[in-house]
XYZ file of C-alpha atoms in Angstrom:
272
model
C 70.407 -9.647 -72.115
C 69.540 -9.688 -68.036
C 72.413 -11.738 -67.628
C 75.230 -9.959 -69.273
C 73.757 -6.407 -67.520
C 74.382 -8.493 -64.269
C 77.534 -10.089 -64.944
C 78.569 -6.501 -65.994
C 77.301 -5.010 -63.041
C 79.246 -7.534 -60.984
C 82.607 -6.998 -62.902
C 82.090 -3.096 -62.661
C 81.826 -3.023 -59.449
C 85.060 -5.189 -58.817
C 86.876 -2.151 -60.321
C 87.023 0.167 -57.728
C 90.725 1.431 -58.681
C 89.268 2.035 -62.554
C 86.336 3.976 -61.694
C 88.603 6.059 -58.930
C 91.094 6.758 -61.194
C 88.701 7.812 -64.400
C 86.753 10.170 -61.979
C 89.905 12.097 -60.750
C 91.087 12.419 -64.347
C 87.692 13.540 -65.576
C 87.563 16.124 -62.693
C 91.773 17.278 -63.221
C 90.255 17.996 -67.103
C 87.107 19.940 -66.639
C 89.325 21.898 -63.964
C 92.125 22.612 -66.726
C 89.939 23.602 -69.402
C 88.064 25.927 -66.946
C 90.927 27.398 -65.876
C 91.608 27.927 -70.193
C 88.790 29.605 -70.665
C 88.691 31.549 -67.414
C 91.686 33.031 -68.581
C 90.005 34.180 -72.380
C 86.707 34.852 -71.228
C 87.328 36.835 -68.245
C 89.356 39.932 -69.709
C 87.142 39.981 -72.841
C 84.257 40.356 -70.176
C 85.987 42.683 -68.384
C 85.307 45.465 -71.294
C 81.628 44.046 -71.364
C 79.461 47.397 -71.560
C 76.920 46.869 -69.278
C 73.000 47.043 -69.354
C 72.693 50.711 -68.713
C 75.127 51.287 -71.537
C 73.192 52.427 -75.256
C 73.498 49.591 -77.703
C 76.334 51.167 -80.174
C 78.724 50.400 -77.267
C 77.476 46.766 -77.578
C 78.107 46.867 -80.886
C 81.370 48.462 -80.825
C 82.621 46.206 -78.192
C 81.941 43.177 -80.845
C 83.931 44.516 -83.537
C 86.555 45.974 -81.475
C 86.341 41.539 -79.953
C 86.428 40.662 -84.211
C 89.413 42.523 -84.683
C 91.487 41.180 -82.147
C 90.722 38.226 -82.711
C 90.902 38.099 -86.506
C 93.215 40.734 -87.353
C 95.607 40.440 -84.886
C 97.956 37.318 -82.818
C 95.891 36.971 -79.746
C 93.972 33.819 -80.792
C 97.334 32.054 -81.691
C 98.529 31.303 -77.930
C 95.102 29.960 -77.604
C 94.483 27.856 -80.664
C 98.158 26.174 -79.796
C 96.937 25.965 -75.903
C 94.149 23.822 -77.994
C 96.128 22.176 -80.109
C 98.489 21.344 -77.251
C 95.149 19.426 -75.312
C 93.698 17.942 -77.892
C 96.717 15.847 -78.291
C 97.422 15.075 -74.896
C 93.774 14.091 -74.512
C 94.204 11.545 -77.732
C 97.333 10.377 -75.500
C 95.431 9.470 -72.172
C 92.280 8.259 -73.761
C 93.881 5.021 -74.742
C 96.473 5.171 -72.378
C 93.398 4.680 -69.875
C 91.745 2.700 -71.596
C 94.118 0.060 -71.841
C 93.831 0.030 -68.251
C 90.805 -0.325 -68.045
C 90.304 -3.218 -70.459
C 93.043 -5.265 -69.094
C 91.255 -4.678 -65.473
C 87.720 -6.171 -67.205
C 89.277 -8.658 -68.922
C 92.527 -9.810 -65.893
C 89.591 -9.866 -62.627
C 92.321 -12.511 -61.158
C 94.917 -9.953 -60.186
C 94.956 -7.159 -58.017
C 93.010 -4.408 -59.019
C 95.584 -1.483 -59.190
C 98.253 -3.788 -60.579
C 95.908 -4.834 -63.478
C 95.180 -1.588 -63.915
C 98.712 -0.435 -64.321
C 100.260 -3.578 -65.905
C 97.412 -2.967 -69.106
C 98.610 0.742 -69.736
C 102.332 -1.061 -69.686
C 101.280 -3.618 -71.985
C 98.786 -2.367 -74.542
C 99.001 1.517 -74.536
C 100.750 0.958 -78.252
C 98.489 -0.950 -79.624
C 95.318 0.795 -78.172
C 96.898 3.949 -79.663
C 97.103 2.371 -82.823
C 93.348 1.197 -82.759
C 91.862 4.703 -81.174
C 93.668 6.397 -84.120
C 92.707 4.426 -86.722
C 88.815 4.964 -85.075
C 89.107 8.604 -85.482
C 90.150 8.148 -88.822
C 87.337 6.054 -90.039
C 84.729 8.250 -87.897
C 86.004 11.060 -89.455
C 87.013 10.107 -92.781
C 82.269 10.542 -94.352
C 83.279 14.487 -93.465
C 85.488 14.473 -96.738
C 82.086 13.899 -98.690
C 79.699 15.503 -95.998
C 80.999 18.954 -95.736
C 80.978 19.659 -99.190
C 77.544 17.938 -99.225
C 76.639 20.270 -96.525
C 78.253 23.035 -98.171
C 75.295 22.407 -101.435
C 73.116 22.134 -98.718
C 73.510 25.710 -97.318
C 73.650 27.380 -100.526
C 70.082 26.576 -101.469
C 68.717 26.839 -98.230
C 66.154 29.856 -97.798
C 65.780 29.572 -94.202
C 67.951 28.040 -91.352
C 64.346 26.442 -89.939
C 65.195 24.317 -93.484
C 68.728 24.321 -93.261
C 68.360 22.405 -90.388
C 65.569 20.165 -91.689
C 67.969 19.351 -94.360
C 70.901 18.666 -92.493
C 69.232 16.592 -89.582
C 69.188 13.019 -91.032
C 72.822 13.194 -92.329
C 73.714 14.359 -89.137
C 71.659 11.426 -87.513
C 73.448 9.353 -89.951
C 77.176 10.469 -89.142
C 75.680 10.142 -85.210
C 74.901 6.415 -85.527
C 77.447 5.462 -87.467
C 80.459 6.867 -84.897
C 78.139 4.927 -82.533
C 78.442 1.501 -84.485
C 82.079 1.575 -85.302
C 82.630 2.796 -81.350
C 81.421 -0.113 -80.320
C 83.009 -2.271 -83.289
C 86.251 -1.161 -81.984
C 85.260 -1.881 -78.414
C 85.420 -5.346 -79.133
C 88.516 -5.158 -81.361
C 89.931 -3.770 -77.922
C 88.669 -6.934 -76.169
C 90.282 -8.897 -78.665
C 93.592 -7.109 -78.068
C 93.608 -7.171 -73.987
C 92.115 -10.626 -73.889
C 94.287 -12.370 -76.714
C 91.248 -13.545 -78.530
C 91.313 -13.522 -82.757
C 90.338 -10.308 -83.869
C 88.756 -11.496 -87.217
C 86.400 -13.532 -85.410
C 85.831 -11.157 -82.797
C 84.656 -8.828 -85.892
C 82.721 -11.531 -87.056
C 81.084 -12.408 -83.883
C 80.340 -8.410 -83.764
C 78.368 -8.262 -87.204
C 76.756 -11.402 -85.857
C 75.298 -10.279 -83.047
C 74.941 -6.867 -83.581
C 71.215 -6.157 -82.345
C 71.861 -7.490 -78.899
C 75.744 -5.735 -78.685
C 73.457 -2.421 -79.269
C 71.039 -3.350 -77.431
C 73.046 -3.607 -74.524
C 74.647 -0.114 -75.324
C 70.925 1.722 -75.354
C 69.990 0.179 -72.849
C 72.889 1.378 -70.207
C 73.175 4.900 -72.297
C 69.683 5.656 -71.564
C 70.323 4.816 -68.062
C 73.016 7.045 -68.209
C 70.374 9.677 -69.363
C 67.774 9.348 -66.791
C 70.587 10.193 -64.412
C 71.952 13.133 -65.545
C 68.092 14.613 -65.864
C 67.170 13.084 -62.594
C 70.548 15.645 -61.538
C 69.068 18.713 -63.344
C 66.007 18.188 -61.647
C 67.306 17.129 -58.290
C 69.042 20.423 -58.522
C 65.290 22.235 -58.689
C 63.706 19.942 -56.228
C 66.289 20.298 -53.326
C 68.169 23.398 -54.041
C 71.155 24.036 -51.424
C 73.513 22.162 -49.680
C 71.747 18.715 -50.907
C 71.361 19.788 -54.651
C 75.746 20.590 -54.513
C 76.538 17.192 -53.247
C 74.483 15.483 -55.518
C 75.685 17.438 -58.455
C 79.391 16.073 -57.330
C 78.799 12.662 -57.110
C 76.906 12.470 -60.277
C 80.361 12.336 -62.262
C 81.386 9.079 -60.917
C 78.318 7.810 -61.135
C 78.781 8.177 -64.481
C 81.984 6.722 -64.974
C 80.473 3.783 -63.104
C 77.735 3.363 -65.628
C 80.265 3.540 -68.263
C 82.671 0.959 -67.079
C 79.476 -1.143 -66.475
C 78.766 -0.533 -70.252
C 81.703 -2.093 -71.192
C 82.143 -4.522 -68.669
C 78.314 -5.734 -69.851
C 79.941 -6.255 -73.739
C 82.475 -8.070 -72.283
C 80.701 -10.340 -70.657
C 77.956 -10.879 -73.692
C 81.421 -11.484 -76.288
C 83.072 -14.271 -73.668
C 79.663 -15.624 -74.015
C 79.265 -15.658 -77.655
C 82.915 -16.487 -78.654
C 82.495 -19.491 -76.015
C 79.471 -21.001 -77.716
């Protein structure tokens, strides 16, 4: 397992324009979606009552917020501004990942022609495959809600609601990790023109190190964002800011090397 975290680590790193590229679309989204809620926050806040006010104009401040936004059009701009982003975020996700796969699995060419030639070639198909993912992560909530639903209605405390609802949601948690990665591979298949049957195959059989390779690299992923919170304690100031900005693509790095590590371990198995 050494091996393939190294060989990752060595293809990840050859991906300069990937990693680049992720990290300025990561940071255009957070900045759109503050902006979004900037704009509905703000002048709810603005009629706020304050802490010197009595607590009936807290109150009255909520339902006056309820009505608005249940009684009355306000929320509809917003929930189609929502719409609107979810969609166009189900449209880049593969689109960039295409690119990205065809960079891991093309290290021959240049790196921003790879990179661009993959969203050319595959964005269809990885469409395809992230939508049918979605489906399949999605489709246990036909029988979990309503399961959830029984669930609630007996409950006598949310202390035991919770109790009760932890391992299915544990459950629903590693399974949308398994299939993620199941369809990680199916993506290697796709960019790399291997057989996707036996790349399935080759999945199911070795499944314990595939995951193990995933924990491993997700835990690393872990230890830095708390080593950022408590950076952020330790040095507050000027140091704390600029490593709270660089954490992001260290992230995407990690990533990319998390995929670039499965890679590596499938070439090695399909090889055999």
């Amino acid at each position: 397992m050494t091996t393939y975290l190294k060989l990752g680590l060595g293809a990840a790193w050859r991906q300069p324009f990937a990693t680049i590229t992720l990290f300025l679309y990561q940071m255009g989204w957070s900045m759109l979606l503050y902006k979004l809620i900037q704009g509905i926050l703000v002048p709810l806040m603005h009629r706020f009552p304050g802490g010197e006010q009595p607590k009936q104009m807290l109150q009255l401040w909520l339902a006056e917020s309820q009505f608005q936004l249940m009684k009355t059009d306000l929320s509809h701009s917003y929930l189609w501004w929502l719409a609107c982003l979810l969609g166009l975020r189900m449209l880049l996700t593969p689109l960039l990942s295409s690119g990205v796969y065809y960079s891991l699995t093309h290290p021959d060419q240049n790196a921003g022609y790879r990179f661009v030639r993959g969203i050319k070639e595959l964005m269809l198909p990885f469409l395809l495959v992230y939508l049918l993912r979605m489906a399949l992560t999605l489709a246990p909530l036909i029988w979990l809600i309503p399961h959830a639903g029984r669930i609630l209605g007996r409950s006598t405390s949310y202390e035991q609601l919770a109790l009760d609802l932890l391992p299915w949601l544990l459950g629903m948690l590693a399974y949308g990790f398994v299939l993620q990665l199941l369809f990680m591979h199916v993506q290697f298949a796709i960019a790399a023109k291997l057989g996707i049957l036996s790349t399935i195959i080759s999945y199911f059989r070795y499944l314990l190190p595939i995951l193990g390779l995933a924990l491993i690299l997700l835990l690393l992923s872990g230890l830095l964002a708390g080593a950022t919170v408590l950076s952020t304690y330790i040095w507050a100031g000027l140091a704390a800011l600029i490593i709270y900005q660089l954490v992001p693509i260290f992230q995407i790095f990690i990533q990319i090397w998390s995929i670039a590590s499965q890679y590596q371990l499938l070439s090695a198995k399909i090889s055999d």
